[in-house]
Short mmCIF file of C-alpha atoms in Angstrom, two decimals:
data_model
loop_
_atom_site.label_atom_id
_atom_site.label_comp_id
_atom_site.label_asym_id
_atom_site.label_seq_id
_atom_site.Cartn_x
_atom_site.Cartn_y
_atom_site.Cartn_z
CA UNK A 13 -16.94 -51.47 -21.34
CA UNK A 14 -13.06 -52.66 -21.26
CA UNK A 15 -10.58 -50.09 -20.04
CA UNK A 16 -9.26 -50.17 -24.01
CA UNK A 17 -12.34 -48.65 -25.04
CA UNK A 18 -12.44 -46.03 -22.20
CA UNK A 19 -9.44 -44.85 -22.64
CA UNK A 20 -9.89 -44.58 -26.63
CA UNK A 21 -12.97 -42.81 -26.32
CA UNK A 22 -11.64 -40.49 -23.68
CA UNK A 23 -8.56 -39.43 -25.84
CA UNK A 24 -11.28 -39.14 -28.97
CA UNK A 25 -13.43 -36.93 -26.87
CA UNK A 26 -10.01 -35.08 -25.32
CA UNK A 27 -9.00 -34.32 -29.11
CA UNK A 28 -12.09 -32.69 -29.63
CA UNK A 29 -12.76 -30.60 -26.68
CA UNK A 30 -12.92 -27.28 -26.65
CA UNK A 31 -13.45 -26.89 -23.19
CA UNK A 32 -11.17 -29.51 -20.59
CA UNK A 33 -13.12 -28.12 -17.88
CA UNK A 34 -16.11 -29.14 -18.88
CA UNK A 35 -14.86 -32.48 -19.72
CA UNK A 36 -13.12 -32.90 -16.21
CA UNK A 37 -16.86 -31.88 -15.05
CA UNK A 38 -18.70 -34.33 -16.69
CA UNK A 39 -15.47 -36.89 -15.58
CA UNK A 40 -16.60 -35.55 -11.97
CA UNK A 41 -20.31 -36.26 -12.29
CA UNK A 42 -20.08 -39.89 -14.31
CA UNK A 43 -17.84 -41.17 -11.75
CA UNK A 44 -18.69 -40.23 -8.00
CA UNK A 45 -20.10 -43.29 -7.12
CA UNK A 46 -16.51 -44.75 -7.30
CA UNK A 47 -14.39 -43.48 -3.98
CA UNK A 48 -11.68 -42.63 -6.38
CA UNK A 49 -7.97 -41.40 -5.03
CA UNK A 50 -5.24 -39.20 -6.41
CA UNK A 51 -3.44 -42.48 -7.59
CA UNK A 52 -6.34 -43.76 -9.46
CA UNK A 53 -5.96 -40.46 -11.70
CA UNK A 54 -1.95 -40.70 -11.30
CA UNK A 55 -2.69 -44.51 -13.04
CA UNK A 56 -5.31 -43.44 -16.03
CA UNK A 57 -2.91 -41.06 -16.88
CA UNK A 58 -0.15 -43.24 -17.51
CA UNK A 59 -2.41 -45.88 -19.20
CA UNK A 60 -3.36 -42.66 -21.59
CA UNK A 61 0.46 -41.74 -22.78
CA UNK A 62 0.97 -45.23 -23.07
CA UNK A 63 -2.00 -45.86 -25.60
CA UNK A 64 -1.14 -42.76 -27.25
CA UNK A 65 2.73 -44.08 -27.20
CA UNK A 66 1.59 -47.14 -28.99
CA UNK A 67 -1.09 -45.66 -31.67
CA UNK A 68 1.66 -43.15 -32.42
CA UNK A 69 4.04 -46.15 -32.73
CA UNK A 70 7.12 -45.06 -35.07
CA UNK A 71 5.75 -41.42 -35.32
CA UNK A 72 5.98 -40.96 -31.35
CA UNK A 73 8.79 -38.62 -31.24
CA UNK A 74 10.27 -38.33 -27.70
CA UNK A 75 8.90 -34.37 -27.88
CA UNK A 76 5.70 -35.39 -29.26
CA UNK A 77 5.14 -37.79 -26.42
CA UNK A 78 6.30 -35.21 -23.82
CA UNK A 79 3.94 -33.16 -24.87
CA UNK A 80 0.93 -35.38 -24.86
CA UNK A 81 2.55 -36.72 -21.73
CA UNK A 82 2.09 -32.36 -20.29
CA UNK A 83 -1.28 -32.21 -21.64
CA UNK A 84 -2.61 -35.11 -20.18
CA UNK A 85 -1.43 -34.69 -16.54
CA UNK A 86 -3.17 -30.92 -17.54
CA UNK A 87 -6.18 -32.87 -17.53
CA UNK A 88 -6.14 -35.67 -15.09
CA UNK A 89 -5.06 -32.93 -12.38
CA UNK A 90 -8.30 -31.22 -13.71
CA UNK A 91 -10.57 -34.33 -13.45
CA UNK A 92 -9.06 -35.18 -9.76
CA UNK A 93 -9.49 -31.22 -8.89
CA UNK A 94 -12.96 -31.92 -10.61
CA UNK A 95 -14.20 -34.94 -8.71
CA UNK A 96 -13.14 -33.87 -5.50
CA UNK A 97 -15.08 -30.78 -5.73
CA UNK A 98 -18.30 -32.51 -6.78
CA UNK A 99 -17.71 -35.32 -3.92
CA UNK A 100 -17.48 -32.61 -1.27
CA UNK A 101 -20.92 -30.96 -2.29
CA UNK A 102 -22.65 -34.44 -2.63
CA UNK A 103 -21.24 -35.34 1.13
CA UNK A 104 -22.40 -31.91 2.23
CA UNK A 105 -25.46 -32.40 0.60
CA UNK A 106 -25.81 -35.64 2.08
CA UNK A 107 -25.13 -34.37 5.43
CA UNK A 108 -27.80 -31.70 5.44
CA UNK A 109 -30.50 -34.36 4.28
CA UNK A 110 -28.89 -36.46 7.54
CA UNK A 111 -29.11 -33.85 9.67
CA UNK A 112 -33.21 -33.06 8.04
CA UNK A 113 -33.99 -36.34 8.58
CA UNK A 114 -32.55 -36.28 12.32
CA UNK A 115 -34.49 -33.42 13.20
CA UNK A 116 -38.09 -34.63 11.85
CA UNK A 117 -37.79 -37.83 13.74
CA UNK A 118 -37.30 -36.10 16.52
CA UNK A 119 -40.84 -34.49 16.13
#
């Protein structure tokens, strides 16, 4: 899917949220196969004001964009806080399998 599309359908399903948590979540989940960083985040969320900037084109007040600009680092931080909480469990979890595995061959 091209990044245009992402992003679209990630400010559609953003718009209709009623819980950003939930949507960080599933963020989390869909996406920790990628070893994503802080800047990765830092980067979607600049490509997001700037597709809102252009849909909005002549109606993009400087407040109204300053506001989306609020709401969407709201969420990005969320998504990064999100991710790196699933990642952690899935190494731990990874680890203790490791560590199983270690043990039985042992036997």
């Amino acid at each position: 899917m091209p990044i245009s599309q992402m992003i679209e359908r990630f400010v559609s399903e953003m718009i209709v949220a009623k819980n950003v948590q939930k949507l960080a979540a599933k963020f989390a989940e869909t996406h920790l196969q990628y070893d994503m960083k802080k800047a990765h985040f830092d980067g979607f969320a600049m490509a997001l004001v700037e597709t809102i900037k252009s849909r909005l084109d002549c109606y993009g007040t400087i407040t109204l964009i300053q506001v989306w600009k609020e709401i969407i680092t709201d969420v990005t931080t969320r998504m990064f806080k999100a991710y790196s909480i699933s990642k952690k469990k899935r190494e731990k979890a990874l680890q203790q399998v490791d560590q199983f595995m270690r043990q039985h061959q042992k036997v």
